[in-house]
Amino acid sequence: METVLQFILGVLIIAVGVAVSIGLHEVGHLVPAKLFGIKVTQYMVGFGPTIFSRKRGETEYGLKAIPFGGYISMIGMFPPRRSGGKAVANSTGFFQSMVQDARAQSQLTIGTDEDRAFYRKPVWQRIIVMLGGPFMNLVLAVVFFSIVLVGFGTAQSSTTVGSVSACVLPATSDRQDCEAGDAASPGAAAGLQPGDRLVSIDGTPITSWDQSTEIIRDSAGTALPVVVERDGQEVTLSITPLLTERYVTDDTGAVVTNADGTKQTQEVGFVGIGAASQLVPQPITAVLPMVGENIASTVNLVVNLPQRLYDVAQAAFGSGERDINGPISVVGVGRVAGEIASIDTIPLASKAASLLGLLGSLNVALLVINLVPLTPLDGGHVAAAIWEAIRRGWARLFKRKDPGPVDAAKLMPLTFAVVILFGGMTALLVYADIVKPINVFG
C-alpha cells in the first residue's frame, strides 16, 4: 500500500510541475504582451471545461480541467484581407473557409482597440512576445538543473559496497535469481557486507571504485587481502576473484557488440559486489553544459521524429522493445515519476533529484518543440514575423510600396494539419506508454 501511495505521489508531483511549467510558459507570453500594449483577453492554464476563472481588468485568468496545455488570447492575431486584394467569390472550399473564418474571428476580437491588435505591433515586439514562452521554459530548465547539480549533485560510485551477489551467474544467463547448485560469489564467501568501505586491496589503497574493479578483473584465481572499514573499525578479509565471463563495455558503460550484432564477452576476475552511489554536488559551471546537452538531444529527437515514431509504433503493435531515449507522452512521464518515487532502494534525496531532473528535461522539450517553425507553435508565429520583416525591408530597399503585414491567416490549413499530426502522435505515444511502457530501470 505504501508503494502505491508513493507511486501516486510521484505522478502528482510531475503533474503539478508540468502544470506550473506550462503556466509560466504562458506568463512568458503574457508579460511582454501587456508591456507592449497588446490587449490580452484570456490567460488560461489547461484545456477543456473551465474549473475556475476570475477577471482582473481586461483579462480573464483561469484554470481548466486538463492541465497539460495553456494559452493566452491576444486580440487581432491576424490582419484583415488587404484592401484592393483579390476577392474570393462564393468560396465553399474547406480550407478557404477556414482562412476567412480566422480573419473574421480575429477582427471580432479587436472592436475599438485597433491600435492594440497583435498584428499592428512592430515585428520585434511580436517576436519578443512569441519567444517569451520558450524563454521561460529555458529559465525553468536552468533552475531545475541548477538545483539538481549544485543542490543535490550527480550520482557517482563511492568506495562503499552497495550490494553483494549471493552467487555467480554468467553474463549471458537470462536468470536473475540464484538456484541450488550455483557457486557462492567470492564476495559473499569472504564475508563482504553492504556498507563496507574498501580501504585497500592487495596492499593498494583504494580511492575509487574503478580502481578496485581493475585490480579484481586482473587477479582471477589469486587470493587478495582486502581491508574494509566496518562500523568504524578496519577488518581484513581474503578474497579470491573467480574467472568468469562478463560483457565488454565502453567508456559510457554500454555493451560493445561485434559486427554481427552479438555482444562481446571476456573472461575476467569476478567478486560479485556493486558500488553504493552517492550524490556529489557539482559547480555552477556544470549547469549550462547540462542544459545544452539536453537541448541537443531533444533537437536530435525532433529532427528524427518520423523514424522515432515508427519505432514506437513497431514496439507498441509488435514484439519490439521501446527505446529508452525515444519520445514519450505525459502518461509515460507520469509513470516514470511514479516508479522513481516508489523505489525503496534509493534515498529520498536521489528521488527528489531525479524528479527535478525530469521536470528540467520536460521544460527543455517544451522549449525545443515550441521553437519548431510551424503554426500554431510559437516558432511558426516567429517565422511569419521574420518573413514580414524581410518583405518590408526588401520593399524599402527598392523603394516599393509597403506590402503590409503577412497574412498569417493563410497558414490556417497548415495549422490544421499540424494539430491533426500532433493529435495522432499524442494518441500513439499514450497508447504505447500504456501497453508497452519504456523500461527505464531495466
Tab-separated table of C-alpha atoms in Angstrom:
chain	number	residue	atom	x	y	z
A	1	MET	CA	0.000	0.000	0.000
A	2	GLU	CA	2.841	2.378	0.857
A	3	THR	CA	4.469	1.734	-2.527
A	4	VAL	CA	1.192	2.555	-4.301
A	5	LEU	CA	0.881	5.819	-2.372
A	6	GLN	CA	4.479	6.718	-3.249
A	7	PHE	CA	3.756	5.973	-6.918
A	8	ILE	CA	0.686	8.246	-6.847
A	9	LEU	CA	2.694	10.974	-5.091
A	10	GLY	CA	5.360	10.848	-7.804
A	11	VAL	CA	2.703	11.171	-10.521
A	12	LEU	CA	1.081	14.115	-8.715
A	13	ILE	CA	4.417	15.900	-8.277
A	14	ILE	CA	5.126	15.680	-12.005
A	15	ALA	CA	1.533	16.666	-12.906
A	16	VAL	CA	1.805	19.802	-10.754
A	17	GLY	CA	5.290	20.512	-12.124
A	18	VAL	CA	4.060	20.229	-15.711
A	19	ALA	CA	1.054	22.483	-14.994
A	20	VAL	CA	3.300	25.092	-13.335
A	21	SER	CA	5.786	24.932	-16.221
A	22	ILE	CA	3.000	25.456	-18.753
A	23	GLY	CA	1.507	28.255	-16.671
A	24	LEU	CA	4.856	30.059	-16.509
A	25	HIS	CA	5.337	29.471	-20.247
A	26	GLU	CA	2.150	31.452	-20.815
A	27	VAL	CA	3.339	34.118	-18.342
A	28	GLY	CA	6.347	34.457	-20.645
A	29	HIS	CA	3.918	35.478	-23.404
A	30	LEU	CA	1.592	37.489	-21.146
A	31	VAL	CA	4.091	39.885	-19.559
A	32	PRO	CA	5.705	41.263	-22.759
A	33	ALA	CA	2.296	41.380	-24.484
A	34	LYS	CA	0.951	43.658	-21.759
A	35	LEU	CA	4.170	45.697	-21.674
A	36	PHE	CA	3.818	46.379	-25.405
A	37	GLY	CA	0.159	47.348	-25.039
A	38	ILE	CA	-1.378	44.299	-26.720
A	39	LYS	CA	-4.827	43.583	-25.345
A	40	VAL	CA	-4.936	40.153	-23.726
A	41	THR	CA	-8.458	38.922	-23.040
A	42	GLN	CA	-7.653	35.500	-21.537
A	43	TYR	CA	-4.879	33.713	-19.670
A	44	MET	CA	-5.712	30.031	-19.215
A	45	VAL	CA	-3.799	27.046	-17.891
A	46	GLY	CA	-5.226	23.838	-19.317
A	47	PHE	CA	-7.864	22.919	-21.871
A	48	GLY	CA	-11.459	21.797	-21.728
A	49	PRO	CA	-14.113	22.990	-19.257
A	50	THR	CA	-13.179	25.920	-17.038
A	51	ILE	CA	-12.828	24.977	-13.360
A	52	PHE	CA	-12.055	28.450	-12.053
A	53	SER	CA	-11.669	31.913	-13.555
A	54	ARG	CA	-11.556	35.494	-12.371
A	55	LYS	CA	-11.409	38.690	-14.405
A	56	ARG	CA	-8.823	41.267	-13.454
A	57	GLY	CA	-9.023	44.384	-15.549
A	58	GLU	CA	-9.456	43.371	-19.175
A	59	THR	CA	-8.027	39.865	-18.755
A	60	GLU	CA	-9.757	36.711	-17.539
A	61	TYR	CA	-7.412	34.417	-15.611
A	62	GLY	CA	-8.446	30.789	-15.185
A	63	LEU	CA	-7.742	27.104	-14.766
A	64	LYS	CA	-9.232	24.430	-16.999
A	65	ALA	CA	-9.891	20.746	-16.393
A	66	ILE	CA	-6.999	19.262	-18.424
A	67	PRO	CA	-3.791	20.895	-17.099
A	68	PHE	CA	-1.467	19.720	-19.897
A	69	GLY	CA	-1.619	22.861	-22.025
A	70	GLY	CA	-2.468	26.535	-21.882
A	71	TYR	CA	-2.875	29.718	-23.864
A	72	ILE	CA	-3.315	33.478	-23.801
A	73	SER	CA	-5.807	35.180	-26.121
A	74	MET	CA	-4.459	38.332	-27.785
A	75	ILE	CA	-6.732	40.426	-29.972
A	76	GLY	CA	-6.025	40.787	-33.684
A	77	MET	CA	-3.744	37.821	-34.238
A	78	PHE	CA	-4.491	38.005	-37.990
A	79	PRO	CA	-4.684	41.120	-40.180
A	80	PRO	CA	-7.783	41.733	-42.309
A	81	ARG	CA	-7.634	40.944	-46.010
A	82	ARG	CA	-5.736	43.692	-47.792
A	83	SER	CA	-7.925	46.320	-49.413
A	84	GLY	CA	-7.673	46.009	-53.165
A	85	GLY	CA	-6.713	42.363	-52.821
A	86	LYS	CA	-8.288	39.718	-54.978
A	87	ALA	CA	-11.769	38.944	-53.723
A	88	VAL	CA	-12.863	35.385	-53.148
A	89	ALA	CA	-16.299	34.855	-54.621
A	90	ASN	CA	-18.669	32.129	-53.459
A	91	SER	CA	-15.902	30.193	-51.764
A	92	THR	CA	-17.114	26.936	-50.335
A	93	GLY	CA	-13.706	25.259	-50.093
A	94	PHE	CA	-12.938	23.901	-46.628
A	95	PHE	CA	-9.504	25.456	-46.302
A	96	GLN	CA	-10.503	28.772	-47.865
A	97	SER	CA	-13.424	28.980	-45.474
A	98	MET	CA	-11.036	28.243	-42.631
A	99	VAL	CA	-8.842	31.187	-43.654
A	100	GLN	CA	-11.823	33.532	-43.961
A	101	ASP	CA	-13.247	32.426	-40.610
A	102	ALA	CA	-9.865	33.001	-38.914
A	103	ARG	CA	-9.731	36.543	-40.292
A	104	ALA	CA	-13.341	37.211	-39.273
A	105	GLN	CA	-12.853	35.926	-35.730
A	106	SER	CA	-9.664	37.949	-35.392
A	107	GLN	CA	-11.482	41.121	-36.440
A	108	LEU	CA	-14.286	40.437	-33.968
A	109	THR	CA	-11.793	40.378	-31.091
A	110	ILE	CA	-10.449	43.835	-31.957
A	111	GLY	CA	-13.537	46.007	-31.615
A	112	THR	CA	-12.427	49.589	-30.991
A	113	ASP	CA	-8.892	48.625	-29.932
A	114	GLU	CA	-7.331	48.512	-33.399
A	115	ASP	CA	-4.038	50.008	-32.202
A	116	ARG	CA	-3.711	47.265	-29.562
A	117	ALA	CA	-4.049	44.364	-32.008
A	118	PHE	CA	-1.182	41.898	-32.162
A	119	TYR	CA	-0.658	42.243	-35.919
A	120	ARG	CA	-0.343	46.049	-35.609
A	121	LYS	CA	2.684	45.867	-33.344
A	122	PRO	CA	6.258	46.122	-34.691
A	123	VAL	CA	7.889	42.892	-35.760
A	124	TRP	CA	10.461	42.973	-32.958
A	125	GLN	CA	7.742	43.262	-30.336
A	126	ARG	CA	5.789	40.343	-31.788
A	127	ILE	CA	8.940	38.203	-31.846
A	128	ILE	CA	9.661	39.005	-28.198
A	129	VAL	CA	6.077	38.138	-27.225
A	130	MET	CA	6.205	34.778	-29.018
A	131	LEU	CA	9.690	33.914	-27.754
A	132	GLY	CA	8.739	34.833	-24.185
A	133	GLY	CA	7.143	31.431	-23.570
A	134	PRO	CA	10.080	29.278	-24.767
A	135	PHE	CA	12.483	31.616	-22.958
A	136	MET	CA	10.586	30.967	-19.716
A	137	ASN	CA	10.986	27.221	-20.282
A	138	LEU	CA	14.727	27.763	-20.773
A	139	VAL	CA	14.896	29.669	-17.474
A	140	LEU	CA	12.975	26.908	-15.699
A	141	ALA	CA	15.263	24.244	-17.163
A	142	VAL	CA	18.304	26.162	-15.877
A	143	VAL	CA	16.676	26.492	-12.431
A	144	PHE	CA	15.742	22.808	-12.190
A	145	PHE	CA	19.144	21.568	-13.374
A	146	SER	CA	20.884	24.047	-11.041
A	147	ILE	CA	19.010	22.576	-8.076
A	148	VAL	CA	19.818	19.043	-9.231
A	149	LEU	CA	23.520	19.556	-9.980
A	150	VAL	CA	24.506	22.145	-7.367
A	151	GLY	CA	21.970	21.420	-4.624
A	152	PHE	CA	21.896	17.606	-4.800
A	153	GLY	CA	24.726	16.575	-7.119
A	154	THR	CA	25.206	13.762	-9.599
A	155	ALA	CA	25.246	10.102	-8.624
A	156	GLN	CA	28.777	8.755	-8.561
A	157	SER	CA	30.173	5.431	-7.428
A	158	SER	CA	31.761	5.537	-3.989
A	159	THR	CA	34.259	3.124	-2.466
A	160	THR	CA	31.478	1.693	-0.300
A	161	VAL	CA	29.968	-1.689	-1.122
A	162	GLY	CA	26.303	-1.280	-2.050
A	163	SER	CA	25.414	-4.874	-2.915
A	164	VAL	CA	26.892	-8.351	-2.628
A	165	SER	CA	25.782	-11.066	-5.051
A	166	ALA	CA	24.829	-14.336	-3.378
A	167	CYS	CA	26.028	-16.491	-6.280
A	168	VAL	CA	27.837	-16.381	-9.609
A	169	LEU	CA	25.704	-16.087	-12.748
A	170	PRO	CA	27.284	-15.890	-16.220
A	171	ALA	CA	26.762	-12.599	-18.024
A	172	THR	CA	24.989	-14.468	-20.820
A	173	SER	CA	22.479	-16.081	-18.438
A	174	ASP	CA	18.858	-14.928	-18.510
A	175	ARG	CA	18.423	-15.849	-14.847
A	176	GLN	CA	18.395	-13.161	-12.189
A	177	ASP	CA	17.992	-15.357	-9.091
A	178	CYS	CA	20.296	-17.947	-7.589
A	179	GLU	CA	19.352	-21.619	-7.704
A	180	ALA	CA	20.565	-24.718	-5.896
A	181	GLY	CA	23.976	-25.728	-7.199
A	182	ASP	CA	25.096	-22.193	-8.110
A	183	ALA	CA	28.524	-21.374	-6.678
A	184	ALA	CA	28.604	-18.697	-3.997
A	185	SER	CA	30.146	-15.441	-5.155
A	186	PRO	CA	33.675	-14.788	-3.853
A	187	GLY	CA	32.438	-11.626	-2.132
A	188	ALA	CA	29.697	-13.442	-0.231
A	189	ALA	CA	32.019	-16.358	0.597
A	190	ALA	CA	34.624	-13.963	2.028
A	191	GLY	CA	32.069	-12.218	4.226
A	192	LEU	CA	31.830	-8.844	2.478
A	193	GLN	CA	28.726	-6.903	3.521
A	194	PRO	CA	26.818	-3.941	2.070
A	195	GLY	CA	28.094	-0.824	3.813
A	196	ASP	CA	31.708	-1.973	3.961
A	197	ARG	CA	34.097	0.726	2.716
A	198	LEU	CA	37.055	-0.541	0.713
A	199	VAL	CA	40.293	0.673	2.291
A	200	SER	CA	42.855	-1.371	0.355
A	201	ILE	CA	43.157	-4.421	-1.921
A	202	ASP	CA	46.381	-6.405	-2.009
A	203	GLY	CA	48.121	-3.528	-0.221
A	204	THR	CA	46.968	-0.864	-2.705
A	205	PRO	CA	44.937	1.978	-1.117
A	206	ILE	CA	41.553	2.289	-2.849
A	207	THR	CA	40.466	5.790	-3.844
A	208	SER	CA	37.833	4.934	-6.470
A	209	TRP	CA	35.531	2.052	-7.370
A	210	ASP	CA	37.016	1.790	-10.872
A	211	GLN	CA	40.414	1.230	-9.282
A	212	SER	CA	39.124	-1.729	-7.259
A	213	THR	CA	37.389	-3.146	-10.331
A	214	GLU	CA	40.621	-3.135	-12.343
A	215	ILE	CA	42.528	-4.960	-9.601
A	216	ILE	CA	39.811	-7.604	-9.252
A	217	ARG	CA	39.499	-8.156	-13.017
A	218	ASP	CA	43.266	-8.764	-13.341
A	219	SER	CA	43.529	-11.098	-10.308
A	220	ALA	CA	41.421	-14.148	-11.174
A	221	GLY	CA	42.466	-17.132	-9.039
A	222	THR	CA	44.716	-15.032	-6.788
A	223	ALA	CA	43.924	-14.689	-3.077
A	224	LEU	CA	43.741	-10.948	-2.314
A	225	PRO	CA	43.933	-9.445	1.186
A	226	VAL	CA	41.125	-6.872	1.328
A	227	VAL	CA	40.855	-4.311	4.123
A	228	VAL	CA	37.421	-2.783	4.689
A	229	GLU	CA	36.081	-0.298	7.193
A	230	ARG	CA	33.053	-1.699	9.013
A	231	ASP	CA	31.311	0.106	11.878
A	232	GLY	CA	34.324	2.362	12.346
A	233	GLN	CA	36.853	-0.472	12.514
A	234	GLU	CA	39.135	-1.971	9.887
A	235	VAL	CA	38.512	-5.619	9.033
A	236	THR	CA	40.838	-7.739	6.871
A	237	LEU	CA	39.309	-10.356	4.565
A	238	SER	CA	40.757	-12.722	1.975
A	239	ILE	CA	39.008	-12.809	-1.408
A	240	THR	CA	39.876	-14.918	-4.437
A	241	PRO	CA	38.298	-13.495	-7.626
A	242	LEU	CA	36.691	-16.154	-9.800
A	243	LEU	CA	37.427	-16.290	-13.548
A	244	THR	CA	34.079	-15.756	-15.236
A	245	GLU	CA	32.557	-14.421	-18.455
A	246	ARG	CA	31.490	-10.752	-18.447
A	247	TYR	CA	30.299	-8.390	-21.188
A	248	VAL	CA	32.778	-5.877	-22.641
A	249	THR	CA	31.652	-2.274	-22.054
A	250	ASP	CA	32.831	1.049	-23.452
A	251	ASP	CA	33.604	4.262	-21.554
A	252	THR	CA	29.893	5.085	-21.263
A	253	GLY	CA	29.014	1.686	-19.799
A	254	ALA	CA	27.284	0.439	-22.956
A	255	VAL	CA	27.872	-3.164	-24.014
A	256	VAL	CA	30.171	-3.465	-27.050
A	257	THR	CA	28.796	-5.546	-29.936
A	258	ASN	CA	30.512	-7.497	-32.699
A	259	ALA	CA	29.996	-6.842	-36.407
A	260	ASP	CA	27.213	-9.448	-36.476
A	261	GLY	CA	25.380	-7.722	-33.605
A	262	THR	CA	26.315	-10.213	-30.885
A	263	LYS	CA	27.578	-8.866	-27.572
A	264	GLN	CA	31.311	-9.103	-26.890
A	265	THR	CA	32.392	-11.021	-23.800
A	266	GLN	CA	35.679	-11.547	-21.997
A	267	GLU	CA	36.926	-13.698	-19.136
A	268	VAL	CA	37.915	-11.608	-16.116
A	269	GLY	CA	38.139	-11.853	-12.361
A	270	PHE	CA	34.783	-11.529	-10.601
A	271	VAL	CA	33.924	-10.992	-6.940
A	272	GLY	CA	30.212	-10.126	-7.137
A	273	ILE	CA	29.992	-6.725	-5.473
A	274	GLY	CA	28.417	-3.462	-6.595
A	275	ALA	CA	29.214	0.093	-5.580
A	276	ALA	CA	26.952	2.257	-3.471
A	277	SER	CA	26.298	5.534	-5.269
A	278	GLN	CA	26.494	8.927	-3.622
A	279	LEU	CA	25.381	12.382	-4.715
A	280	VAL	CA	28.347	14.650	-5.356
A	281	PRO	CA	27.461	18.384	-5.752
A	282	GLN	CA	28.748	19.933	-8.965
A	283	PRO	CA	29.954	23.512	-9.613
A	284	ILE	CA	27.500	26.030	-11.071
A	285	THR	CA	29.548	25.958	-14.285
A	286	ALA	CA	28.218	22.426	-14.936
A	287	VAL	CA	24.616	23.642	-15.323
A	288	LEU	CA	24.689	25.280	-18.762
A	289	PRO	CA	26.589	22.375	-20.387
A	290	MET	CA	23.951	20.006	-18.950
A	291	VAL	CA	21.152	22.178	-20.375
A	292	GLY	CA	22.995	22.346	-23.699
A	293	GLU	CA	23.318	18.547	-23.848
A	294	ASN	CA	19.593	18.177	-23.148
A	295	ILE	CA	18.726	20.704	-25.871
A	296	ALA	CA	20.993	18.928	-28.386
A	297	SER	CA	19.488	15.503	-27.632
A	298	THR	CA	15.935	16.895	-27.855
A	299	VAL	CA	16.696	18.621	-31.185
A	300	ASN	CA	18.057	15.312	-32.478
A	301	LEU	CA	14.863	13.590	-31.326
A	302	VAL	CA	12.657	16.154	-33.103
A	303	VAL	CA	14.713	16.031	-36.323
A	304	ASN	CA	14.379	12.239	-36.412
A	305	LEU	CA	10.807	12.211	-35.100
A	306	PRO	CA	9.226	10.320	-38.037
A	307	GLN	CA	11.659	7.415	-37.618
A	308	ARG	CA	11.308	7.512	-33.822
A	309	LEU	CA	7.502	7.398	-34.063
A	310	TYR	CA	7.746	4.491	-36.496
A	311	ASP	CA	9.913	2.651	-33.974
A	312	VAL	CA	7.356	3.391	-31.236
A	313	ALA	CA	4.564	2.000	-33.428
A	314	GLN	CA	6.618	-1.107	-34.166
A	315	ALA	CA	7.128	-1.686	-30.447
A	316	ALA	CA	3.542	-0.861	-29.480
A	317	PHE	CA	1.934	-3.136	-32.062
A	318	GLY	CA	4.708	-5.719	-32.284
A	319	SER	CA	7.172	-7.565	-30.088
A	320	GLY	CA	9.964	-4.994	-30.097
A	321	GLU	CA	11.170	-3.030	-27.078
A	322	ARG	CA	10.822	0.727	-26.621
A	323	ASP	CA	13.927	2.876	-26.999
A	324	ILE	CA	14.726	4.385	-23.591
A	325	ASN	CA	15.794	7.604	-25.384
A	326	GLY	CA	12.734	7.709	-27.638
A	327	PRO	CA	9.690	10.015	-27.449
A	328	ILE	CA	7.298	9.653	-24.538
A	329	SER	CA	3.886	11.132	-23.647
A	330	VAL	CA	2.804	12.809	-20.409
A	331	VAL	CA	1.346	9.443	-19.425
A	332	GLY	CA	4.762	7.840	-19.786
A	333	VAL	CA	6.432	10.693	-17.904
A	334	GLY	CA	3.938	10.270	-15.067
A	335	ARG	CA	4.629	6.551	-14.986
A	336	VAL	CA	8.385	7.089	-14.799
A	337	ALA	CA	7.888	9.625	-11.999
A	338	GLY	CA	5.714	7.177	-10.087
A	339	GLU	CA	8.297	4.407	-10.449
A	340	ILE	CA	11.061	6.721	-9.224
A	341	ALA	CA	9.026	7.739	-6.176
A	342	SER	CA	8.132	4.138	-5.283
A	343	ILE	CA	11.665	2.672	-5.371
A	344	ASP	CA	12.649	1.746	-1.813
A	345	THR	CA	16.314	1.086	-2.551
A	346	ILE	CA	17.316	4.690	-3.270
A	347	PRO	CA	17.401	7.562	-0.746
A	348	LEU	CA	14.880	10.392	-0.703
A	349	ALA	CA	17.474	12.902	-1.959
A	350	SER	CA	18.097	10.797	-5.062
A	351	LYS	CA	14.352	10.552	-5.728
A	352	ALA	CA	13.949	14.327	-5.420
A	353	ALA	CA	16.921	14.953	-7.715
A	354	SER	CA	15.537	12.523	-10.309
A	355	LEU	CA	12.069	14.137	-10.299
A	356	LEU	CA	13.535	17.641	-10.594
A	357	GLY	CA	15.779	16.459	-13.426
A	358	LEU	CA	12.702	15.041	-15.153
A	359	LEU	CA	10.988	18.448	-14.893
A	360	GLY	CA	14.120	20.107	-16.264
A	361	SER	CA	14.082	17.779	-19.274
A	362	LEU	CA	10.361	18.435	-19.809
A	363	ASN	CA	10.996	22.182	-19.947
A	364	VAL	CA	13.769	21.621	-22.478
A	365	ALA	CA	11.280	19.624	-24.560
A	366	LEU	CA	8.715	22.451	-24.330
A	367	LEU	CA	11.433	24.924	-25.374
A	368	VAL	CA	12.551	22.956	-28.429
A	369	ILE	CA	9.103	21.873	-29.632
A	370	ASN	CA	7.659	25.378	-29.370
A	371	LEU	CA	10.516	26.763	-31.480
A	372	VAL	CA	9.663	24.499	-34.431
A	373	PRO	CA	8.732	26.997	-37.220
A	374	LEU	CA	5.209	25.664	-37.774
A	375	THR	CA	1.958	27.228	-36.678
A	376	PRO	CA	0.289	27.063	-34.176
A	377	LEU	CA	3.630	26.693	-32.362
A	378	ASP	CA	5.434	29.826	-31.199
A	379	GLY	CA	8.159	29.260	-33.768
A	380	GLY	CA	5.582	29.464	-36.562
A	381	HIS	CA	4.495	32.947	-35.497
A	382	VAL	CA	8.151	34.000	-35.144
A	383	ALA	CA	8.871	32.736	-38.669
A	384	ALA	CA	5.887	34.706	-40.035
A	385	ALA	CA	7.109	37.871	-38.304
A	386	ILE	CA	10.637	37.424	-39.649
A	387	TRP	CA	9.274	36.885	-43.168
A	388	GLU	CA	7.260	40.094	-42.809
A	389	ALA	CA	10.399	41.996	-41.773
A	390	ILE	CA	12.260	40.625	-44.808
A	391	ARG	CA	9.440	41.602	-47.212
A	392	ARG	CA	9.153	45.114	-45.812
A	393	GLY	CA	12.924	45.593	-45.757
A	394	TRP	CA	13.124	44.441	-49.365
A	395	ALA	CA	10.359	46.881	-50.348
A	396	ARG	CA	12.115	49.795	-48.628
A	397	LEU	CA	15.423	48.882	-50.246
A	398	PHE	CA	13.908	49.037	-53.739
A	399	LYS	CA	11.526	51.880	-52.864
A	400	ARG	CA	8.420	49.808	-53.465
A	401	LYS	CA	5.042	50.007	-51.801
A	402	ASP	CA	4.897	48.605	-48.259
A	403	PRO	CA	3.480	45.064	-48.658
A	404	GLY	CA	1.855	45.305	-45.224
A	405	PRO	CA	1.684	42.601	-42.570
A	406	VAL	CA	1.975	38.947	-43.531
A	407	ASP	CA	-1.449	37.364	-43.888
A	408	ALA	CA	-0.840	34.679	-41.253
A	409	ALA	CA	-4.463	33.537	-41.625
A	410	LYS	CA	-3.380	31.808	-44.844
A	411	LEU	CA	-1.386	29.437	-42.636
A	412	MET	CA	-4.567	28.056	-41.043
A	413	PRO	CA	-4.593	24.946	-43.276
A	414	LEU	CA	-1.016	24.249	-42.129
A	415	THR	CA	-2.101	24.848	-38.539
A	416	PHE	CA	-4.957	22.401	-39.009
A	417	ALA	CA	-2.581	19.766	-40.402
A	418	VAL	CA	-0.079	20.261	-37.570
A	419	VAL	CA	-2.830	19.917	-34.961
A	420	ILE	CA	-4.013	16.678	-36.583
A	421	LEU	CA	-0.452	15.323	-36.691
A	422	PHE	CA	0.207	16.268	-33.072
A	423	GLY	CA	-3.076	14.669	-32.073
A	424	GLY	CA	-2.154	11.442	-33.846
A	425	MET	CA	1.337	11.489	-32.353
A	426	THR	CA	-0.048	12.022	-28.856
A	427	ALA	CA	-2.562	9.186	-29.272
A	428	LEU	CA	0.195	6.813	-30.443
A	429	LEU	CA	2.544	7.715	-27.591
A	430	VAL	CA	-0.168	7.454	-24.941
A	431	TYR	CA	-1.194	4.040	-26.282
A	432	ALA	CA	2.435	2.876	-26.370
A	433	ASP	CA	3.073	4.172	-22.847
A	434	ILE	CA	0.137	2.107	-21.612
A	435	VAL	CA	0.647	-1.189	-23.459
A	436	LYS	CA	4.459	-1.082	-23.921
A	437	PRO	CA	5.963	1.438	-21.477
A	438	ILE	CA	9.627	2.395	-21.576
A	439	ASN	CA	11.597	0.242	-19.160
A	440	VAL	CA	13.803	2.878	-17.526
A	441	PHE	CA	15.041	0.754	-14.644
A	442	GLY	CA	15.850	-2.426	-16.531
